Short mmCIF file of C-alpha atoms (C1' of nucleotides) in Angstrom, two decimals:
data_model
loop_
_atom_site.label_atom_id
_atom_site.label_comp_id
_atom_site.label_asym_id
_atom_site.label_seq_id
_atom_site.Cartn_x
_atom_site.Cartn_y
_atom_site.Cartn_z
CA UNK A 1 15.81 36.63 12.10
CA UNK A 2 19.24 35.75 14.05
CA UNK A 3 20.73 39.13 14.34
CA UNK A 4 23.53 36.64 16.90
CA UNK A 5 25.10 34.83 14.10
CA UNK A 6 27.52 35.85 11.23
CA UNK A 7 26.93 33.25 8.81
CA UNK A 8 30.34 34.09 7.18
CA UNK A 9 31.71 33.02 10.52
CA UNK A 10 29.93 30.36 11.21
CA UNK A 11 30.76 28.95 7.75
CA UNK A 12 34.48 29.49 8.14
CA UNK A 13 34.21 28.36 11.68
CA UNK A 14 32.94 24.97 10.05
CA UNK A 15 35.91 24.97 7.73
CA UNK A 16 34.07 26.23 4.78
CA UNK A 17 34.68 28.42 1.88
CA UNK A 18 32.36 31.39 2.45
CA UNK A 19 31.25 31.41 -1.12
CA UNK A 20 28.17 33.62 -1.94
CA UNK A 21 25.87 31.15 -2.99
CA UNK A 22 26.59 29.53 0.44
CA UNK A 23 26.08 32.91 2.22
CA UNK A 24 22.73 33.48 0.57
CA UNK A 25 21.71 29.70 1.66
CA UNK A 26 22.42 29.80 5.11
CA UNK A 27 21.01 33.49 5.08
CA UNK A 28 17.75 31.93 4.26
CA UNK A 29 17.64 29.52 6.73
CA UNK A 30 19.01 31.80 9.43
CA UNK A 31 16.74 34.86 8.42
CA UNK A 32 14.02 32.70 8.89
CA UNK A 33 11.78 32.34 12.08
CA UNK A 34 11.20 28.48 11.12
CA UNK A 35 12.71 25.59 9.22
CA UNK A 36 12.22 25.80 5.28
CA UNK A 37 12.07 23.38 2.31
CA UNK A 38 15.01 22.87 -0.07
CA UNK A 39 12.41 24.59 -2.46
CA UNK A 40 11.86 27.32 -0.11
CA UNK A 41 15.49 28.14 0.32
CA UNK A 42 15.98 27.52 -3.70
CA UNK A 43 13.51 30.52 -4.08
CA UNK A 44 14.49 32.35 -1.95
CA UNK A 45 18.06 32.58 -2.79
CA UNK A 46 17.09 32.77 -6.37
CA UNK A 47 14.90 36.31 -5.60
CA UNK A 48 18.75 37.49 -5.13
CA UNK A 49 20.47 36.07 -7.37
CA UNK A 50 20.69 33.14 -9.82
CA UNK A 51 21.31 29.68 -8.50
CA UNK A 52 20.71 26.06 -9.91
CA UNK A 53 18.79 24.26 -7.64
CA UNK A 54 21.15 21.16 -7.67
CA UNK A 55 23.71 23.57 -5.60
CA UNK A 56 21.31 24.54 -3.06
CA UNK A 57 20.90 20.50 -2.36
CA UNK A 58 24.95 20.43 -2.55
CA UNK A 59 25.00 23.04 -0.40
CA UNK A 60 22.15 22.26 2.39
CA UNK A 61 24.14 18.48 2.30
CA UNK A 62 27.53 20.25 2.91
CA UNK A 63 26.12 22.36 5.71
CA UNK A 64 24.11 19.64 7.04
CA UNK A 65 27.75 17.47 7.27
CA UNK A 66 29.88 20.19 9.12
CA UNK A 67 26.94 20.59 11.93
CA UNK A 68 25.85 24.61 10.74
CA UNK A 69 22.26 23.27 9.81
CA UNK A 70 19.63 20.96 10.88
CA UNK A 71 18.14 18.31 8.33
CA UNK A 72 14.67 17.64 10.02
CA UNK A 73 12.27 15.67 8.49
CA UNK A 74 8.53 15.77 8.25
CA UNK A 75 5.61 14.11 7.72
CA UNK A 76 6.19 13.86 4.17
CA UNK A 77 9.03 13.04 2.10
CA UNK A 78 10.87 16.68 1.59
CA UNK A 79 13.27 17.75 4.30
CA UNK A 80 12.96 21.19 6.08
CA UNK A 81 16.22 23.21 6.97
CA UNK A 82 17.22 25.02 10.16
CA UNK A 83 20.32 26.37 12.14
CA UNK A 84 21.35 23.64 14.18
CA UNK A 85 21.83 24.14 17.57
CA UNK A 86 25.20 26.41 18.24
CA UNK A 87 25.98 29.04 21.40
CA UNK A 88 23.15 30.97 20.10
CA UNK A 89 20.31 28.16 19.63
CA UNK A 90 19.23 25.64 21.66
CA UNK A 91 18.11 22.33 20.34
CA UNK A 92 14.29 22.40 20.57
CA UNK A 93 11.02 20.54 18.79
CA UNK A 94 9.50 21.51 15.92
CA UNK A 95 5.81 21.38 15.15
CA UNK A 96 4.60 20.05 11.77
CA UNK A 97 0.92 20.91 10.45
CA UNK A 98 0.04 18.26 8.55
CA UNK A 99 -2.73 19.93 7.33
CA UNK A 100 -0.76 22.88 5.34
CA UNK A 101 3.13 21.39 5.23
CA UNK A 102 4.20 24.80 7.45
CA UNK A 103 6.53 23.68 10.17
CA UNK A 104 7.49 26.18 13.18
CA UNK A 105 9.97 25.80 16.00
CA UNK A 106 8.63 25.17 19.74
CA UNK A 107 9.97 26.70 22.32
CA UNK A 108 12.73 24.91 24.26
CA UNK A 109 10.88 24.30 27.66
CA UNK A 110 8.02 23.00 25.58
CA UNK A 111 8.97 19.62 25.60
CA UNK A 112 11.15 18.93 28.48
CA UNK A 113 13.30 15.92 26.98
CA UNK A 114 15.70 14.11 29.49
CA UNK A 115 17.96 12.06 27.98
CA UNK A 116 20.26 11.25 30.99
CA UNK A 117 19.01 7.71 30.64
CA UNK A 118 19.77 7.52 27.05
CA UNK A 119 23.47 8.25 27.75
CA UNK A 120 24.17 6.19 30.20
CA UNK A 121 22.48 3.14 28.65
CA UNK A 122 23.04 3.53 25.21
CA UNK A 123 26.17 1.60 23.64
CA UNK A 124 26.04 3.46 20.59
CA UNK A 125 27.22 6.62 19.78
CA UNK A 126 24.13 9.74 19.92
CA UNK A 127 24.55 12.23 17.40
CA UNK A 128 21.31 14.01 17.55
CA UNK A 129 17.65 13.89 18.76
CA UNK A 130 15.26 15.33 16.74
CA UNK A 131 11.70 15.78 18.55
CA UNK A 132 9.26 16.02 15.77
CA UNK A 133 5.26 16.78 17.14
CA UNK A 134 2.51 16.50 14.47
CA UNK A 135 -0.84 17.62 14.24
CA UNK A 136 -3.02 20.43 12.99
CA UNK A 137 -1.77 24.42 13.60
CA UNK A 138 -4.32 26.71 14.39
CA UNK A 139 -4.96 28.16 11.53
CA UNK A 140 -5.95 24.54 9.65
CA UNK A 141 -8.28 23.62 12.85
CA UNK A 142 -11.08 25.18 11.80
CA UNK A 143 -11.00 24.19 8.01
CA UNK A 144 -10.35 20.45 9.56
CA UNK A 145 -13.06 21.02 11.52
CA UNK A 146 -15.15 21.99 8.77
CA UNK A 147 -14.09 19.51 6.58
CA UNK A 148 -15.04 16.49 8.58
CA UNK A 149 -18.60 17.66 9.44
CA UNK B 1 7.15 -10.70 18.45
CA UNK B 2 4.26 -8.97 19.88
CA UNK B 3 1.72 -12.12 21.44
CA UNK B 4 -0.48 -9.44 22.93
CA UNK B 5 -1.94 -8.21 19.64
CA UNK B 6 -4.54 -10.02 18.02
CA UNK B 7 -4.15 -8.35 14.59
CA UNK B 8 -7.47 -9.51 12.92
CA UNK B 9 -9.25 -7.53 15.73
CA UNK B 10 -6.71 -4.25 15.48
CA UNK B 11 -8.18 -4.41 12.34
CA UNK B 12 -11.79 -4.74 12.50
CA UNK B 13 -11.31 -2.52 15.59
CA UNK B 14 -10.05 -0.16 13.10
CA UNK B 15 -12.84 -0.23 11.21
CA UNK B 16 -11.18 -1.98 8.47
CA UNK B 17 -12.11 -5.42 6.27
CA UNK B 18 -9.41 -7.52 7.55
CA UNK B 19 -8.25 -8.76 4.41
CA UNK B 20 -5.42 -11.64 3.69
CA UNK B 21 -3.26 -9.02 2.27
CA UNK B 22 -3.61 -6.45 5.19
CA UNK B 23 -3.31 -9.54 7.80
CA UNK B 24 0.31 -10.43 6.33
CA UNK B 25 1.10 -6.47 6.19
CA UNK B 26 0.41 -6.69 9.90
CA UNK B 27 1.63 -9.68 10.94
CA UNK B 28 5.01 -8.65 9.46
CA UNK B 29 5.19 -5.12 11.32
CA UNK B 30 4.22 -6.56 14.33
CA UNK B 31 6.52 -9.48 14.76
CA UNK B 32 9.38 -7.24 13.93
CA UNK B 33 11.25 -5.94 17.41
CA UNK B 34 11.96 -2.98 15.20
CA UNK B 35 10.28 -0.63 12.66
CA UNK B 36 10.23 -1.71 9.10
CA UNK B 37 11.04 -0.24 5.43
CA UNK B 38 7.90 -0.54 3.26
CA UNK B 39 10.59 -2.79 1.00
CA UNK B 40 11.05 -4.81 3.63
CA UNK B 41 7.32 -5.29 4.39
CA UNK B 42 6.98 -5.84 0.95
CA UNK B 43 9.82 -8.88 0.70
CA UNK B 44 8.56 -10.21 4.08
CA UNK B 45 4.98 -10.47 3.05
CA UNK B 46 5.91 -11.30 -0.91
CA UNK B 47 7.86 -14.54 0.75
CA UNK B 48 4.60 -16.06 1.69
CA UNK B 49 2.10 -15.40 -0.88
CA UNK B 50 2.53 -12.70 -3.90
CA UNK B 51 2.05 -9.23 -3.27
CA UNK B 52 2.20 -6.22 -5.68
CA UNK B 53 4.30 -3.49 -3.95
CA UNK B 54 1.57 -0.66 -4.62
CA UNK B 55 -0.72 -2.27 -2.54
CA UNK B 56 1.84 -2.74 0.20
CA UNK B 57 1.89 1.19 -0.05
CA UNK B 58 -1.88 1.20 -0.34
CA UNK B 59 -2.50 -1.02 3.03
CA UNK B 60 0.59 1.00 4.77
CA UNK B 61 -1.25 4.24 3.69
CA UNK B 62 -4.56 2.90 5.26
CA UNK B 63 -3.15 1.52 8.63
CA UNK B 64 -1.71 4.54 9.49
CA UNK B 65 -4.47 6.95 8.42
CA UNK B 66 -6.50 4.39 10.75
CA UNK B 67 -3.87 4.79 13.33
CA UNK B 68 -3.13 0.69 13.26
CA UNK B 69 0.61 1.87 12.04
CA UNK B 70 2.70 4.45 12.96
CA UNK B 71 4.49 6.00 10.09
CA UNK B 72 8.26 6.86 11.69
CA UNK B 73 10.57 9.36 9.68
CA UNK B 74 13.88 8.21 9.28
CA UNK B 75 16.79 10.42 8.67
CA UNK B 76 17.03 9.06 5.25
CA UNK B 77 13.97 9.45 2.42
CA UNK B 78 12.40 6.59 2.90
CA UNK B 79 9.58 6.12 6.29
CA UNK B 80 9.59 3.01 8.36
CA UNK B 81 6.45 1.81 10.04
CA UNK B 82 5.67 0.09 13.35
CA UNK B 83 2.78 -0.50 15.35
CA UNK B 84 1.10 2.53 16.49
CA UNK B 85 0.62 2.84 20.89
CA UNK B 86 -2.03 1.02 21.90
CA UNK B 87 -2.94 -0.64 24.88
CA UNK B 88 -0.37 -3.57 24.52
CA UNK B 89 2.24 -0.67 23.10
CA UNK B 90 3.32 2.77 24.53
CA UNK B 91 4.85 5.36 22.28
CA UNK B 92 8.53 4.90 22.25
CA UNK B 93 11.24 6.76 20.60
CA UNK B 94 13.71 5.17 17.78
CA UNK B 95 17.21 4.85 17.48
CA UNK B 96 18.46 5.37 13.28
CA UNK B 97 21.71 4.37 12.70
CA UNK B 98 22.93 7.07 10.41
CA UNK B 99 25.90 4.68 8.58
CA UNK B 100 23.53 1.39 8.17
CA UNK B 101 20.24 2.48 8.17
CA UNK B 102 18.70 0.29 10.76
CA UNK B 103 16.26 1.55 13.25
CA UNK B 104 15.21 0.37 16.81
CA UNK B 105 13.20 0.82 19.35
CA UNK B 106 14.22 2.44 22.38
CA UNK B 107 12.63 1.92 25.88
CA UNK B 108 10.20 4.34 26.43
CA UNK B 109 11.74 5.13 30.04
CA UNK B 110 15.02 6.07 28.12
CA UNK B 111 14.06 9.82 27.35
CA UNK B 112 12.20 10.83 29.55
CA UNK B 113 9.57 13.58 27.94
CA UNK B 114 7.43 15.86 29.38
CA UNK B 115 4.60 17.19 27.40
CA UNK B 116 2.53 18.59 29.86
CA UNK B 117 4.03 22.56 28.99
CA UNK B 118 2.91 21.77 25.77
CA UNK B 119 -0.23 20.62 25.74
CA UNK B 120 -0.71 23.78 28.15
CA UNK B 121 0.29 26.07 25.70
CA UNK B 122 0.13 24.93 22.03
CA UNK B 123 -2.96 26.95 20.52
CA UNK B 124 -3.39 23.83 17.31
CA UNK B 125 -4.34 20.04 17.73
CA UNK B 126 -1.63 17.79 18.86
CA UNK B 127 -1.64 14.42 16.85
CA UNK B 128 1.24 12.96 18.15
CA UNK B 129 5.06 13.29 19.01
CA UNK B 130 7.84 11.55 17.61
CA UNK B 131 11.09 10.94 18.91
CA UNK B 132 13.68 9.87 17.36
CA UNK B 133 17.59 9.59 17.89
CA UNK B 134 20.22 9.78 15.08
CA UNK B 135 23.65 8.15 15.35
CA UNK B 136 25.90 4.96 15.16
CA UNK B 137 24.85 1.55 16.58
CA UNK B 138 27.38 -0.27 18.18
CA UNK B 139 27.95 -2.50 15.15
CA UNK B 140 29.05 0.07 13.22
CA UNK B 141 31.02 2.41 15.56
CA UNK B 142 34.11 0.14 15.13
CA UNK B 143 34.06 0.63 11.37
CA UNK B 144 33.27 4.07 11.82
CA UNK B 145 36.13 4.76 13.57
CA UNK B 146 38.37 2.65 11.23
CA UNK B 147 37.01 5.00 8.61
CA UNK B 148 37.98 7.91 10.09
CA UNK B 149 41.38 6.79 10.77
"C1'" DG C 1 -25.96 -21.12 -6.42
"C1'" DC C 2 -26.13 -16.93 -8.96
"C1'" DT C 3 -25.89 -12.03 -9.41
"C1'" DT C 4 -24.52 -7.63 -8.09
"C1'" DC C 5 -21.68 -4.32 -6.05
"C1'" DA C 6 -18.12 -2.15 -3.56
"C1'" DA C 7 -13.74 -2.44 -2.01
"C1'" DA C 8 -9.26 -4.43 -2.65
"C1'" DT C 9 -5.69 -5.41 -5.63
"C1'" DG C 10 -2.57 -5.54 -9.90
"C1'" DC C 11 -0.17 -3.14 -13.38
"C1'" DA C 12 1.80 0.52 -15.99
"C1'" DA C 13 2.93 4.93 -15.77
"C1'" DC C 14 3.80 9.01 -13.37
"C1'" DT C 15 5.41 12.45 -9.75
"C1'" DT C 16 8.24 14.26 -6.27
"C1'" DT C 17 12.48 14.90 -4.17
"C1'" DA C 18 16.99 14.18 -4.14
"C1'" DT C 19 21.48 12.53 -6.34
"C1'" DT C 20 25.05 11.62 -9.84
"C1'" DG C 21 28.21 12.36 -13.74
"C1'" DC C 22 30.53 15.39 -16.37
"C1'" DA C 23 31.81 19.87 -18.02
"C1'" DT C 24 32.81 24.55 -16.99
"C1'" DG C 25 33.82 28.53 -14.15
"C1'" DA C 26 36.05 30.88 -10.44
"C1'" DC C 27 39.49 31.83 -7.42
"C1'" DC C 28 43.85 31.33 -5.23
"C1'" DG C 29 48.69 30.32 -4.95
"C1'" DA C 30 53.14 29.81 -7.15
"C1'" DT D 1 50.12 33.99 -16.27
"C1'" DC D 2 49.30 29.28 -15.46
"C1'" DG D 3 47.83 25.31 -13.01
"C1'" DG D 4 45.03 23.13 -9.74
"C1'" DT D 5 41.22 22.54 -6.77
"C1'" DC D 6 36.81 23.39 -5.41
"C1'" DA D 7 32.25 25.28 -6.50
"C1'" DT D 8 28.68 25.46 -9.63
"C1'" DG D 9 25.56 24.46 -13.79
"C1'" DC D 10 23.16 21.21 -16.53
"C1'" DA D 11 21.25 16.98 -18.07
"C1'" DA D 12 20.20 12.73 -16.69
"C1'" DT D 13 19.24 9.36 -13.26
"C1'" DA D 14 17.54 7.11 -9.03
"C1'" DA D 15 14.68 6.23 -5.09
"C1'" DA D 16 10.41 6.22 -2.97
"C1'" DG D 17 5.92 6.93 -3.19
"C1'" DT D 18 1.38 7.98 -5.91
"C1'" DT D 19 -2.17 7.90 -9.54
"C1'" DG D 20 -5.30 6.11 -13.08
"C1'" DC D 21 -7.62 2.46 -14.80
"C1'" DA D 22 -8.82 -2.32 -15.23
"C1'" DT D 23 -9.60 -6.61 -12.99
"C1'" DT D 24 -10.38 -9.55 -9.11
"C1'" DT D 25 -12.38 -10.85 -4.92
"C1'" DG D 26 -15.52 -11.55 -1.44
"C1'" DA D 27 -19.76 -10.65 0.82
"C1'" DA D 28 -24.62 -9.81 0.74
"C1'" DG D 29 -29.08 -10.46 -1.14
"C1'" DC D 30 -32.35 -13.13 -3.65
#
DNA sequence: GCTTCAAATGCAACTTTATTGCATGACCGA
DNA sequence: TCGGTCATGCAATAAAGTTGCATTTGAAGC
């Protein structure tokens, strides 16, 4: 829960029409303590109020192209959804069980990334560096355990 | 061009028949100086002796469950796969060019990242970490910015 | 050299996730 | 009140990967 942010700000901030349906997405995201699946978001919007799922992807894509949220992949082939990094939010790794799906957020100092390098060799343009570390959470490890004995 | 990896013994190494089929599959990721599409395994290996593309899948699937492969996300939908660290290889992270889709590999020296906190705190089973950087390559930055103008 | 067997491979079909095309609705400004 | 633009709904489509089943292949044993 981001009790920091006011998602109708930070929508018209973007440039964006704070339209409900876009209110209840980034609600979703921002309400939640880790990144969630276009599925995940579709639901939970639709617990408030009825919404075709092809406008949650419109809307993740149009969030996701005026910087308010974070398209970060995992393992598989869906895309998880979070904040992206703004005055209240650093940028920061994510953890992805591939055991259950569930992805979490790491803290910051976690991973210490240095990317002074990067920028001064780099002859590209960076946009974004997503830090991505996969494995088993804690609560799989002992089924995985289990399941290879 | 990789002339450090013998990729018949990566393979029986792994644990793995090394078949003519999973030979070519490995041949082609490995003589690639960047990380490659499934399709473009597919066409690479298909241009010396036929190939259906399920087994492509099939063989990718196996390599990187036998970690011979490293499957890399992209920022689009589809994975790219390179050779997974070994002794000839150290992880690395990737470069995606967001407007042509190409992916390289970026020195590992270049982000500098610091697991150590990590592996100190994180209560789960840590697999592996993946880096990877999302922008414009140089090619396309001029046409990016005649794009915008 | 033949037989057997298990794994690899081919093929058609399917699934998952996301996208597109078109129509309609909603809201705002004149 | 009307017109226009953007948001949204719906059906259909596309891309990428997976599954089920049959066949092939290659190695081992006799």
């Amino acid at each position: 829960m981001c009790q920091h942010c006011n998602y109708g700000n930070l929508l018209t901030t973007a440039g964006l029409e704070a339209t409900a349906h876009r209110l209840h997405v980034l609600e979703a995201i921002g309400d939640s303590t880790f990144p969630l699946s276009a599925v995940a978001i579709h639901q939970s919007v639709a617990g408030r109020r009825a919404i075709n799922r092809v406008t949650v992807y419109r809307i993740l894509d149009t969030l996701v192209e005026h910087g308010v949220v974070d398209r970060i992949s995992t393992g598989g082939r869906a895309f998880n959804y979070g904040l992206a990094p703004n005055a209240h939010h650093q940028p920061h790794p994510h953890f992805y069980c591939t055991r259950c799906g569930r992805m979490c957020c790491l803290a910051p100092e976690s991973l210490n990334v240095d990317t002074h390098p990067l920028w001064k060799t780099f002859p590209g343009r960076i946009d974004r560096i997503e830090v991505r570390v996969d494995g088993v959470c804690k609560n799989c490890l002992p089924l995985e355990t289990q399941s290879r004995n």
